[in-house]
Amino acid sequence: MLDFDYSFLAEVLVGGLLSGVMYSLVAIGFVLIYKTSGVLNFAQGAMLLFAALTFVSLVERGAPFALALLITFAIMVALGMAIERVVLRPLVNKPPITLFMATLGLSYVIEGAAQLAWGTQVHGLDLGIDDTPFEVAGILISKFDLFAAAVAATMVAFLTAFFRYTRIGLAFRAVADDQFAAFAVGLKLPRIWATVWAAAGAVALVAGLLWGARLGVQFSLSLVVLKALPVLVLGGFDSILGAIVAGLLIGATEKLAEVYIGPFFGGGIESWFAYLVALAFLLVRPAGLFGQKIVERA
Amino acid sequence: MSQGEIQLVVDRLEAVYNHAIVALHGVSLTIRRGEILALLGANGAGKSTTLKSISNLLQAERGQITRGSIHFEGIDVLRTRPSDLVRHGLVQVLEGRHCFRALNVEENLVTGGLGRGSSRVEIVQDLERVYSIFPGLKAKRRETSGLTSGGEQQMTAIGRALMSRPRLLVLDEPSMGLAPLIIRDIFRKLKSLNESEGLSILLAEQNSTVALQYADRATVLENGVAVLEGAAEVLRNRDDVRAFYLGERTVSDEGSVSADRAVDNPRAFETIA
Ligand SMILES: Nc1ncnc2c1ncn2[C@@H]1O[C@H](COP(=O)(O)OP(=O)(O)O)[C@@H](O)[C@H]1O
Ligand SMILES: [Mg+2]
């Protein structure tokens, strides 16, 4: 133990934290919708796939990067609003499980539509950031991971400012806090939901491009939702801050476990370790790190 | 619309929850512009159901209106979205206050302005107005609403409703869980708004003593039916009526209110009204 390699530990830790950012990115899309409408939107993964696939297909058909980004953004916003309008609004006041089932079905519809429109082959997605590691203070860091973290940070800063300083942001927080009161006060819930779904569509775009660049754009991209679930359990389904912190925590523990405990299990524990952490945590704090405690009314 | 003109008409309203539990069996009441009407009744009588119907909020609670109608200044309430009712000047302070607990006091107030679709300038003006009515709120404007006292939360909820510049303010049990001095303070403020601006007020209360002290008229609900209505002043002095319908014991004959005596002739009150 005397020659324990601390710089290697730091490297694993940083790598883990950065990959955690990628998890947070997916989880934030869930949180946005869960906070305002109490729906666990299982289709978030399919939306992410749809965004990446649309973008790649446009680029492959010769659209310039910026134009493809703009068009995909518009499509994702429209898709989010359409889902709210066609699927969720008619189900308002239905039990949460009904809504969850609806989004589950929806995810298959979106995946199907994406493949029908753009085909089933695997696409490479190049965002123009090479994945070569570079050295900071003796630690190797992936350039791409750093880029992803910067994008995520920008997005979170943008969302935070939006919720803090705009009228619709305040309305969003009011609805997230007490939907019935928001309704009674005269806030237009459908408009707020539409905005939130549009935002979730935009978040899916960002996450889809980053994950697509990492894994390749293919059907299994929608399975990154499975990476987001432990993050949501840990961070609470209704907290953006929770999604970020839990993403980092899970990313870091996952990598550390992989490197330091993995060998005892013959490797490959990365795929389920996050769930183990989340489950253990669930027993201690069911509402998650930052989830709303169930407060009794005074 | 002039003083005394009929502003709200609830006509033979029937309501059920979950298509099964009948909560209202035919409730009728009217409010004239500029008056305070108290809706009295014991727990479970149907006060909240009536008020939620008036703001067309019942569907959100899995309730349905099966018969009857509600008109506010000529608008068919049951065909109008709650957000549009607020814009037309009908707003409700819900039972249990329902402040946005995670928002600060001022943000709570601002949501009331957003509900009406107020401009920034209007919101700033209306905030000042609410703070002049409830100076205590100004001192707490940056505090998280969920951490303020019950009285402050009630004032926040009322202030939030006032931000939408209502012509009819509906309040569901504003006295609930509050100390007598705070109740008095809140009711005086409401009364002065009513007198100075002609704001009509409909308030549901189990605390009939307080409600009758400030109201002009009262309607009494029993098991989902409006059983009597009349001037608050008259009702205030009818201990037998209060004992029978409102489940209250009077101070003068504590413990001696027999069912016989109460049944005597409380319905005679209807003719007085
Ligand atoms: N959300 C609901 N679901 C089912 N039944 C309800 C609901 N709200 C109220 N009720 C029932 O309707 C009746 C009237 O209740 P309510 O209007 O709340 O009375 P009050 O406000 O006078 O106490 C009661 O029998 C109550 O149990
Ligand atoms: Mg009630």
PDB file of C-alpha atoms in Angstrom, chain A residues 50-169:
ATOM      1  CA  PHE A  50     -34.761  10.614 -32.133  1.00  0.00           C
ATOM      2  CA  ALA A  51     -32.791  13.844 -31.736  1.00  0.00           C
ATOM      3  CA  ALA A  52     -29.424  12.230 -32.430  1.00  0.00           C
ATOM      4  CA  LEU A  53     -30.758  10.253 -35.371  1.00  0.00           C
ATOM      5  CA  THR A  54     -32.409  13.277 -36.920  1.00  0.00           C
ATOM      6  CA  PHE A  55     -29.283  15.364 -36.546  1.00  0.00           C
ATOM      7  CA  VAL A  56     -26.973  12.708 -37.997  1.00  0.00           C
ATOM      8  CA  SER A  57     -29.285  12.005 -40.896  1.00  0.00           C
ATOM      9  CA  LEU A  58     -29.503  15.698 -41.756  1.00  0.00           C
ATOM     10  CA  VAL A  59     -25.724  16.052 -41.650  1.00  0.00           C
ATOM     11  CA  GLU A  60     -25.308  12.937 -43.775  1.00  0.00           C
ATOM     12  CA  ARG A  61     -27.667  14.460 -46.323  1.00  0.00           C
ATOM     13  CA  GLY A  62     -25.379  17.440 -46.615  1.00  0.00           C
ATOM     14  CA  ALA A  63     -26.872  19.942 -44.180  1.00  0.00           C
ATOM     15  CA  PRO A  64     -24.270  22.176 -42.551  1.00  0.00           C
ATOM     16  CA  PHE A  65     -23.689  21.523 -38.845  1.00  0.00           C
ATOM     17  CA  ALA A  66     -25.386  24.681 -37.591  1.00  0.00           C
ATOM     18  CA  LEU A  67     -28.412  24.286 -39.836  1.00  0.00           C
ATOM     19  CA  ALA A  68     -28.849  20.641 -38.845  1.00  0.00           C
ATOM     20  CA  LEU A  69     -28.650  21.675 -35.207  1.00  0.00           C
ATOM     21  CA  LEU A  70     -31.265  24.361 -35.704  1.00  0.00           C
ATOM     22  CA  ILE A  71     -33.667  22.107 -37.579  1.00  0.00           C
ATOM     23  CA  THR A  72     -33.287  19.301 -35.057  1.00  0.00           C
ATOM     24  CA  PHE A  73     -33.850  21.772 -32.246  1.00  0.00           C
ATOM     25  CA  ALA A  74     -37.062  22.954 -33.882  1.00  0.00           C
ATOM     26  CA  ILE A  75     -38.203  19.391 -34.449  1.00  0.00           C
ATOM     27  CA  MET A  76     -37.492  18.410 -30.836  1.00  0.00           C
ATOM     28  CA  VAL A  77     -39.374  21.406 -29.465  1.00  0.00           C
ATOM     29  CA  ALA A  78     -42.290  20.575 -31.738  1.00  0.00           C
ATOM     30  CA  LEU A  79     -42.139  16.907 -30.765  1.00  0.00           C
ATOM     31  CA  GLY A  80     -42.170  17.751 -27.061  1.00  0.00           C
ATOM     32  CA  MET A  81     -45.160  20.037 -27.472  1.00  0.00           C
ATOM     33  CA  ALA A  82     -46.980  17.524 -29.636  1.00  0.00           C
ATOM     34  CA  ILE A  83     -46.516  14.790 -27.037  1.00  0.00           C
ATOM     35  CA  GLU A  84     -47.899  17.048 -24.334  1.00  0.00           C
ATOM     36  CA  ARG A  85     -50.851  17.996 -26.489  1.00  0.00           C
ATOM     37  CA  VAL A  86     -51.788  14.657 -28.010  1.00  0.00           C
ATOM     38  CA  VAL A  87     -50.793  12.149 -25.351  1.00  0.00           C
ATOM     39  CA  LEU A  88     -50.678  13.807 -21.960  1.00  0.00           C
ATOM     40  CA  ARG A  89     -53.267  16.531 -21.955  1.00  0.00           C
ATOM     41  CA  PRO A  90     -56.142  14.115 -22.587  1.00  0.00           C
ATOM     42  CA  LEU A  91     -54.845  12.049 -19.650  1.00  0.00           C
ATOM     43  CA  VAL A  92     -54.787  14.927 -17.170  1.00  0.00           C
ATOM     44  CA  ASN A  93     -56.070  13.902 -13.710  1.00  0.00           C
ATOM     45  CA  LYS A  94     -55.442  10.239 -14.477  1.00  0.00           C
ATOM     46  CA  PRO A  95     -53.373   8.179 -12.007  1.00  0.00           C
ATOM     47  CA  PRO A  96     -49.555   8.401 -12.397  1.00  0.00           C
ATOM     48  CA  ILE A  97     -49.271   4.775 -13.486  1.00  0.00           C
ATOM     49  CA  THR A  98     -51.544   5.463 -16.454  1.00  0.00           C
ATOM     50  CA  LEU A  99     -49.332   8.360 -17.477  1.00  0.00           C
ATOM     51  CA  PHE A 100     -46.212   6.272 -17.076  1.00  0.00           C
ATOM     52  CA  MET A 101     -47.674   3.538 -19.253  1.00  0.00           C
ATOM     53  CA  ALA A 102     -48.556   6.133 -21.854  1.00  0.00           C
ATOM     54  CA  THR A 103     -44.951   7.352 -22.005  1.00  0.00           C
ATOM     55  CA  LEU A 104     -43.735   3.751 -22.149  1.00  0.00           C
ATOM     56  CA  GLY A 105     -45.907   3.139 -25.197  1.00  0.00           C
ATOM     57  CA  LEU A 106     -44.835   6.479 -26.568  1.00  0.00           C
ATOM     58  CA  SER A 107     -41.166   5.535 -26.408  1.00  0.00           C
ATOM     59  CA  TYR A 108     -41.823   2.609 -28.734  1.00  0.00           C
ATOM     60  CA  VAL A 109     -43.790   4.801 -31.111  1.00  0.00           C
ATOM     61  CA  ILE A 110     -40.976   7.368 -31.237  1.00  0.00           C
ATOM     62  CA  GLU A 111     -38.277   4.736 -31.722  1.00  0.00           C
ATOM     63  CA  GLY A 112     -40.337   3.149 -34.464  1.00  0.00           C
ATOM     64  CA  ALA A 113     -40.950   6.469 -36.149  1.00  0.00           C
ATOM     65  CA  ALA A 114     -37.276   7.386 -35.928  1.00  0.00           C
ATOM     66  CA  GLN A 115     -36.246   4.189 -37.630  1.00  0.00           C
ATOM     67  CA  LEU A 116     -38.976   4.422 -40.199  1.00  0.00           C
ATOM     68  CA  ALA A 117     -37.837   7.924 -41.101  1.00  0.00           C
ATOM     69  CA  TRP A 118     -34.089   7.483 -40.890  1.00  0.00           C
ATOM     70  CA  GLY A 119     -33.411   3.759 -41.198  1.00  0.00           C
ATOM     71  CA  THR A 120     -31.859   1.287 -38.775  1.00  0.00           C
ATOM     72  CA  GLN A 121     -28.157   1.410 -39.549  1.00  0.00           C
ATOM     73  CA  VAL A 122     -25.614   2.645 -37.054  1.00  0.00           C
ATOM     74  CA  HIS A 123     -24.332   6.143 -37.707  1.00  0.00           C
ATOM     75  CA  GLY A 124     -21.148   7.682 -36.493  1.00  0.00           C
ATOM     76  CA  LEU A 125     -21.561  11.157 -35.055  1.00  0.00           C
ATOM     77  CA  ASP A 126     -18.599  13.475 -35.118  1.00  0.00           C
ATOM     78  CA  LEU A 127     -18.965  16.708 -33.207  1.00  0.00           C
ATOM     79  CA  GLY A 128     -15.469  17.712 -34.224  1.00  0.00           C
ATOM     80  CA  ILE A 129     -14.002  17.241 -30.764  1.00  0.00           C
ATOM     81  CA  ASP A 130     -11.296  14.618 -30.703  1.00  0.00           C
ATOM     82  CA  ASP A 131     -11.207  12.290 -27.756  1.00  0.00           C
ATOM     83  CA  THR A 132      -7.479  12.548 -27.196  1.00  0.00           C
ATOM     84  CA  PRO A 133      -6.561  12.833 -23.553  1.00  0.00           C
ATOM     85  CA  PHE A 134      -4.434  15.731 -22.397  1.00  0.00           C
ATOM     86  CA  GLU A 135      -2.563  16.241 -19.209  1.00  0.00           C
ATOM     87  CA  VAL A 136      -3.486  18.593 -16.391  1.00  0.00           C
ATOM     88  CA  ALA A 137      -1.346  18.478 -13.263  1.00  0.00           C
ATOM     89  CA  GLY A 138      -0.202  15.003 -14.082  1.00  0.00           C
ATOM     90  CA  ILE A 139      -3.729  13.707 -14.685  1.00  0.00           C
ATOM     91  CA  LEU A 140      -4.962  12.576 -18.063  1.00  0.00           C
ATOM     92  CA  ILE A 141      -8.319  14.051 -18.993  1.00  0.00           C
ATOM     93  CA  SER A 142     -10.399  13.326 -22.050  1.00  0.00           C
ATOM     94  CA  LYS A 143     -10.991  16.415 -24.144  1.00  0.00           C
ATOM     95  CA  PHE A 144     -14.406  15.163 -25.151  1.00  0.00           C
ATOM     96  CA  ASP A 145     -15.468  14.556 -21.551  1.00  0.00           C
ATOM     97  CA  LEU A 146     -14.427  18.062 -20.677  1.00  0.00           C
ATOM     98  CA  PHE A 147     -16.364  19.444 -23.612  1.00  0.00           C
ATOM     99  CA  ALA A 148     -19.448  17.462 -22.549  1.00  0.00           C
ATOM    100  CA  ALA A 149     -19.141  18.787 -19.013  1.00  0.00           C
ATOM    101  CA  ALA A 150     -18.873  22.347 -20.307  1.00  0.00           C
ATOM    102  CA  VAL A 151     -21.965  21.899 -22.459  1.00  0.00           C
ATOM    103  CA  ALA A 152     -23.858  20.410 -19.540  1.00  0.00           C
ATOM    104  CA  ALA A 153     -22.782  23.246 -17.255  1.00  0.00           C
ATOM    105  CA  THR A 154     -23.901  25.830 -19.808  1.00  0.00           C
ATOM    106  CA  MET A 155     -27.238  24.134 -20.190  1.00  0.00           C
ATOM    107  CA  VAL A 156     -27.822  23.950 -16.449  1.00  0.00           C
ATOM    108  CA  ALA A 157     -26.841  27.599 -16.031  1.00  0.00           C
ATOM    109  CA  PHE A 158     -29.272  28.490 -18.778  1.00  0.00           C
ATOM    110  CA  LEU A 159     -32.107  26.464 -17.253  1.00  0.00           C
ATOM    111  CA  THR A 160     -31.436  27.881 -13.810  1.00  0.00           C
ATOM    112  CA  ALA A 161     -31.531  31.444 -15.094  1.00  0.00           C
ATOM    113  CA  PHE A 162     -34.686  30.660 -17.006  1.00  0.00           C
ATOM    114  CA  PHE A 163     -36.487  29.342 -13.932  1.00  0.00           C
ATOM    115  CA  ARG A 164     -35.183  32.039 -11.651  1.00  0.00           C
ATOM    116  CA  TYR A 165     -35.684  35.162 -13.743  1.00  0.00           C
ATOM    117  CA  THR A 166     -38.512  34.680 -16.225  1.00  0.00           C
ATOM    118  CA  ARG A 167     -42.262  34.778 -15.737  1.00  0.00           C
ATOM    119  CA  ILE A 168     -42.781  31.372 -17.268  1.00  0.00           C
ATOM    120  CA  GLY A 169     -39.957  30.085 -15.063  1.00  0.00           C
TER     121      GLY A 169
END
